[in-house]
Amino acid sequence: METIEFQRIAKALADPRRFAILERIAGCKELACQTLCGEMPVSKATLSHHLQELETAGLVSIRMDGKFAHLSLRKDVWLAYRKELAKRIG
Amino acid sequence: METIEFQRIAKALADPRRFAILERIAGCKELACQTLCGEMPVSKATLSHHLQELETAGLVSIRMDGKFAHLSLRKDVWLAYRKELAKRIG
DNA sequence: TCGATAGTTCGACAACCATCTAACTGATGT
DNA sequence: ACATCAGTTAGATGGTTGTCGAACTATCGA
């Protein structure tokens, strides 16, 4: 895994709210953005920002369906990250 | 693992320099602080700060021997963190 | 006792970041 | 065409943090 990607993921996981968002997304196959918006105590703008961070890090994939966004965990990337942690430190 | 500890660790890992420091420490049983100081391109103050972050997060143990500090990875905590990641997301 | 050395603490500063509101874009239904 | 709704973008703001130099503390050797 590229160091830059590794660092981006680590940063993405560092914010508690963002991690909670990721955790929620990982909890189901695909999650409607609206649902998240209804559950998380943040503004739409903030949520959008966090989702972009997660997408940039490669952890989340965003599928647009008309005007609706659907989030899903990129499990391959997640597993690669965990593997990299094990490889780098033990 | 307590959520607060989990978050502290995630934050500690998020800074590239700090992660490099942890990686270096993990590379041997015990590492003299002087050695780190000679290898990392940061001031003593900054290094001291990072080491305290890592210690507060529980990732590193600092043993004082006279005026010398010796760093070591707390492998149990590290493994617990990795396990928690697997538990929370997959 | 004194100077040198290892590491900590303090105060400051610049960069970054999470957050918000408001304005915007684009899709949907009537 | 138009109002509405989902999500993005822009701009502002307050808080966090990585960084440094300088002052400090404590330990060791001479």
Short mmCIF file of C-alpha atoms (C1' of nucleotides) in Angstrom, two decimals:
data_model
loop_
_atom_site.label_atom_id
_atom_site.label_comp_id
_atom_site.label_asym_id
_atom_site.label_seq_id
_atom_site.Cartn_x
_atom_site.Cartn_y
_atom_site.Cartn_z
CA MET A 1 0.00 0.00 0.00
CA GLU A 2 1.25 3.46 -0.90
CA THR A 3 2.44 5.53 2.03
CA ILE A 4 0.32 8.49 0.99
CA GLU A 5 -2.83 6.39 0.94
CA PHE A 6 -1.89 4.86 4.26
CA GLN A 7 -1.49 8.29 5.83
CA ARG A 8 -4.76 9.55 4.39
CA ILE A 9 -6.60 6.61 5.87
CA ALA A 10 -4.96 7.07 9.27
CA LYS A 11 -6.01 10.72 9.25
CA ALA A 12 -9.52 9.82 8.15
CA LEU A 13 -9.88 7.44 11.07
CA ALA A 14 -8.55 9.93 13.60
CA ASP A 15 -11.69 12.00 13.95
CA PRO A 16 -14.24 10.29 16.22
CA ARG A 17 -17.27 11.50 14.30
CA ARG A 18 -15.80 10.40 11.00
CA PHE A 19 -14.98 7.02 12.42
CA ALA A 20 -18.53 6.70 13.69
CA ILE A 21 -19.78 7.50 10.20
CA LEU A 22 -17.52 4.85 8.73
CA GLU A 23 -18.62 2.35 11.35
CA ARG A 24 -22.25 3.05 10.50
CA ILE A 25 -21.62 2.60 6.80
CA ALA A 26 -19.74 -0.61 7.42
CA GLY A 27 -22.72 -1.91 9.36
CA CYS A 28 -24.74 -2.56 6.22
CA LYS A 29 -24.16 -3.35 2.58
CA GLU A 30 -25.19 0.08 1.40
CA LEU A 31 -26.45 3.08 3.31
CA ALA A 32 -28.55 5.98 2.06
CA CYS A 33 -26.94 9.33 2.75
CA GLN A 34 -30.29 10.61 3.99
CA THR A 35 -30.34 7.97 6.70
CA LEU A 36 -26.94 9.05 7.92
CA CYS A 37 -28.05 12.66 7.81
CA GLY A 38 -30.98 11.78 10.04
CA GLU A 39 -28.83 9.91 12.53
CA MET A 40 -25.73 12.05 12.89
CA PRO A 41 -25.94 15.28 14.84
CA VAL A 42 -24.14 17.37 12.25
CA SER A 43 -25.16 19.64 9.41
CA LYS A 44 -25.45 18.39 5.84
CA ALA A 45 -22.37 20.38 4.93
CA THR A 46 -20.26 18.76 7.63
CA LEU A 47 -21.49 15.31 6.73
CA SER A 48 -20.70 15.94 3.09
CA HIS A 49 -17.22 17.04 4.07
CA HIS A 50 -16.58 13.91 6.11
CA LEU A 51 -17.88 11.68 3.36
CA GLN A 52 -15.52 13.30 0.90
CA GLU A 53 -12.62 12.69 3.26
CA LEU A 54 -13.58 9.05 3.54
CA GLU A 55 -13.95 8.75 -0.20
CA THR A 56 -10.63 10.47 -0.88
CA ALA A 57 -9.01 8.07 1.56
CA GLY A 58 -10.52 5.27 -0.49
CA LEU A 59 -12.48 3.86 2.42
CA VAL A 60 -15.95 4.66 1.15
CA SER A 61 -17.53 4.47 -2.24
CA ILE A 62 -20.34 6.86 -3.15
CA ARG A 63 -22.92 5.76 -5.67
CA MET A 64 -25.26 8.43 -6.99
CA ASP A 65 -28.79 7.42 -7.87
CA GLY A 66 -30.53 10.46 -9.21
CA LYS A 67 -30.24 12.97 -6.45
CA PHE A 68 -29.64 10.35 -3.79
CA ALA A 69 -26.24 9.22 -2.59
CA HIS A 70 -25.58 5.73 -1.34
CA LEU A 71 -22.53 4.91 0.73
CA SER A 72 -20.68 1.67 1.06
CA LEU A 73 -17.48 0.49 2.67
CA ARG A 74 -14.66 -0.47 0.36
CA LYS A 75 -13.79 -3.60 2.22
CA ASP A 76 -10.75 -4.36 0.10
CA VAL A 77 -9.18 -1.05 1.06
CA TRP A 78 -10.11 -1.51 4.68
CA LEU A 79 -8.54 -4.95 4.81
CA ALA A 80 -5.47 -3.67 3.01
CA TYR A 81 -5.12 -0.97 5.64
CA ARG A 82 -5.36 -3.44 8.49
CA LYS A 83 -2.86 -5.66 6.77
CA GLU A 84 -0.50 -2.72 6.34
CA LEU A 85 -0.71 -1.94 10.05
CA ALA A 86 0.25 -5.51 10.82
CA LYS A 87 3.07 -5.39 8.32
CA ARG A 88 4.52 -2.12 9.54
CA ILE A 89 4.35 -2.62 13.26
CA GLY A 90 3.39 -6.14 14.07
CA MET B 1 -11.20 -1.53 24.67
CA GLU B 2 -12.47 1.79 26.00
CA THR B 3 -13.65 4.18 23.35
CA ILE B 4 -11.56 7.00 24.73
CA GLU B 5 -8.39 4.92 24.54
CA PHE B 6 -9.32 3.81 21.05
CA GLN B 7 -9.74 7.41 19.91
CA ARG B 8 -6.48 8.49 21.51
CA ILE B 9 -4.63 5.75 19.66
CA ALA B 10 -6.27 6.63 16.35
CA LYS B 11 -5.24 10.25 16.82
CA ALA B 12 -1.72 9.25 17.80
CA LEU B 13 -1.35 7.24 14.61
CA ALA B 14 -2.68 10.01 12.39
CA ASP B 15 0.46 12.13 12.30
CA PRO B 16 3.00 10.72 9.85
CA ARG B 17 6.00 11.71 11.90
CA ARG B 18 4.55 10.21 15.03
CA PHE B 19 3.76 7.01 13.22
CA ALA B 20 7.32 6.88 11.91
CA ILE B 21 8.55 7.23 15.47
CA LEU B 22 6.30 4.42 16.62
CA GLU B 23 7.41 2.28 13.71
CA ARG B 24 11.03 2.88 14.63
CA ILE B 25 10.42 1.98 18.25
CA ALA B 26 8.56 -1.14 17.25
CA GLY B 27 11.55 -2.18 15.16
CA CYS B 28 13.56 -3.21 18.20
CA LYS B 29 13.00 -4.46 21.71
CA GLU B 30 13.99 -1.19 23.30
CA LEU B 31 15.23 2.05 21.75
CA ALA B 32 17.32 4.77 23.36
CA CYS B 33 15.69 8.16 23.07
CA GLN B 34 19.04 9.61 21.99
CA THR B 35 19.09 7.34 18.99
CA LEU B 36 15.67 8.56 17.90
CA CYS B 37 16.77 12.13 18.46
CA GLY B 38 19.71 11.55 16.16
CA GLU B 39 17.57 10.01 13.45
CA MET B 40 14.46 12.14 13.37
CA PRO B 41 14.64 15.61 11.84
CA VAL B 42 12.81 17.32 14.69
CA SER B 43 13.81 19.26 17.76
CA LYS B 44 14.09 17.62 21.16
CA ALA B 45 10.99 19.47 22.28
CA THR B 46 8.91 18.14 19.42
CA LEU B 47 10.19 14.61 19.91
CA SER B 48 9.41 14.79 23.59
CA HIS B 49 5.92 15.97 22.76
CA HIS B 50 5.29 13.10 20.35
CA LEU B 51 6.60 10.55 22.80
CA GLN B 52 4.24 11.83 25.43
CA GLU B 53 1.34 11.51 23.01
CA LEU B 54 2.33 7.94 22.28
CA GLU B 55 2.73 7.19 25.96
CA THR B 56 -0.62 8.78 26.84
CA ALA B 57 -2.23 6.69 24.13
CA GLY B 58 -0.69 3.67 25.83
CA LEU B 59 1.28 2.64 22.76
CA VAL B 60 4.74 3.29 24.12
CA SER B 61 6.32 2.67 27.45
CA ILE B 62 9.11 4.97 28.65
CA ARG B 63 11.71 3.59 31.00
CA MET B 64 14.03 6.09 32.64
CA ASP B 65 17.57 4.99 33.39
CA GLY B 66 19.31 7.87 35.09
CA LYS B 67 19.06 10.68 32.60
CA PHE B 68 18.42 8.39 29.69
CA ALA B 69 15.02 7.41 28.39
CA HIS B 70 14.36 4.09 26.71
CA LEU B 71 11.31 3.53 24.56
CA SER B 72 9.48 0.33 23.84
CA LEU B 73 6.28 -0.65 22.10
CA ARG B 74 3.47 -1.91 24.26
CA LYS B 75 2.61 -4.79 22.04
CA ASP B 76 -0.43 -5.82 24.05
CA VAL B 77 -2.01 -2.41 23.49
CA TRP B 78 -1.07 -2.43 19.85
CA LEU B 79 -2.63 -5.84 19.29
CA ALA B 80 -5.71 -4.80 21.25
CA TYR B 81 -6.08 -1.79 18.95
CA ARG B 82 -5.83 -3.88 15.82
CA LYS B 83 -8.30 -6.32 17.26
CA GLU B 84 -10.69 -3.47 18.03
CA LEU B 85 -10.48 -2.23 14.45
CA ALA B 86 -11.43 -5.69 13.24
CA LYS B 87 -14.24 -5.89 15.73
CA ARG B 88 -15.71 -2.49 14.93
CA ILE B 89 -15.53 -2.52 11.18
CA GLY B 90 -14.49 -5.90 9.96
"C1'" DT C 1 31.26 21.83 43.10
"C1'" DC C 2 30.78 22.65 38.40
"C1'" DG C 3 30.03 22.02 33.66
"C1'" DA C 4 27.97 19.18 30.35
"C1'" DT C 5 24.31 16.41 28.82
"C1'" DA C 6 19.26 14.25 28.41
"C1'" DG C 7 14.97 15.25 28.51
"C1'" DT C 8 10.78 18.36 29.97
"C1'" DT C 9 8.08 22.52 30.14
"C1'" DC C 10 6.67 27.03 28.53
"C1'" DG C 11 5.14 30.48 25.42
"C1'" DA C 12 4.36 31.53 20.84
"C1'" DC C 13 3.06 30.87 16.18
"C1'" DA C 14 1.38 29.10 11.87
"C1'" DA C 15 -1.13 25.60 9.73
"C1'" DC C 16 -4.79 22.66 9.81
"C1'" DC C 17 -9.50 21.10 10.71
"C1'" DA C 18 -14.37 20.37 12.24
"C1'" DT C 19 -18.15 22.98 12.14
"C1'" DC C 20 -21.68 26.17 10.78
"C1'" DT C 21 -24.76 29.18 7.64
"C1'" DA C 22 -25.84 30.61 3.24
"C1'" DA C 23 -25.73 30.20 -1.44
"C1'" DC C 24 -25.49 27.08 -5.20
"C1'" DT C 25 -26.38 22.91 -8.53
"C1'" DG C 26 -28.90 19.43 -10.18
"C1'" DA C 27 -32.73 16.09 -10.11
"C1'" DT C 28 -37.85 15.09 -9.28
"C1'" DG C 29 -42.73 15.60 -9.33
"C1'" DT C 30 -46.66 18.35 -10.38
"C1'" DA D 1 -42.02 26.00 -15.85
"C1'" DC D 2 -41.62 25.93 -11.09
"C1'" DA D 3 -41.23 24.64 -6.35
"C1'" DT D 4 -38.97 21.27 -3.64
"C1'" DC D 5 -35.58 18.34 -2.08
"C1'" DA D 6 -30.51 16.06 -1.82
"C1'" DG D 7 -26.23 17.08 -1.74
"C1'" DT D 8 -22.03 20.36 -2.76
"C1'" DT D 9 -19.36 24.53 -2.42
"C1'" DA D 10 -17.86 28.89 -0.44
"C1'" DG D 11 -16.57 31.60 3.29
"C1'" DA D 12 -16.04 32.33 8.15
"C1'" DT D 13 -14.74 30.94 12.73
"C1'" DG D 14 -13.07 28.86 16.84
"C1'" DG D 15 -10.40 25.23 18.43
"C1'" DT D 16 -6.63 21.90 17.90
"C1'" DT D 17 -1.97 20.65 16.93
"C1'" DG D 18 2.85 20.24 15.10
"C1'" DT D 19 6.69 22.92 15.53
"C1'" DC D 20 10.34 25.67 17.42
"C1'" DG D 21 13.66 28.26 20.68
"C1'" DA D 22 14.54 29.19 25.27
"C1'" DA D 23 14.37 28.32 29.93
"C1'" DC D 24 14.24 24.71 33.24
"C1'" DT D 25 15.30 20.16 35.88
"C1'" DA D 26 17.86 16.42 36.92
"C1'" DT D 27 21.75 13.39 36.37
"C1'" DC D 28 26.40 12.25 35.54
"C1'" DG D 29 31.58 12.73 35.27
"C1'" DA D 30 35.61 15.28 36.42
#
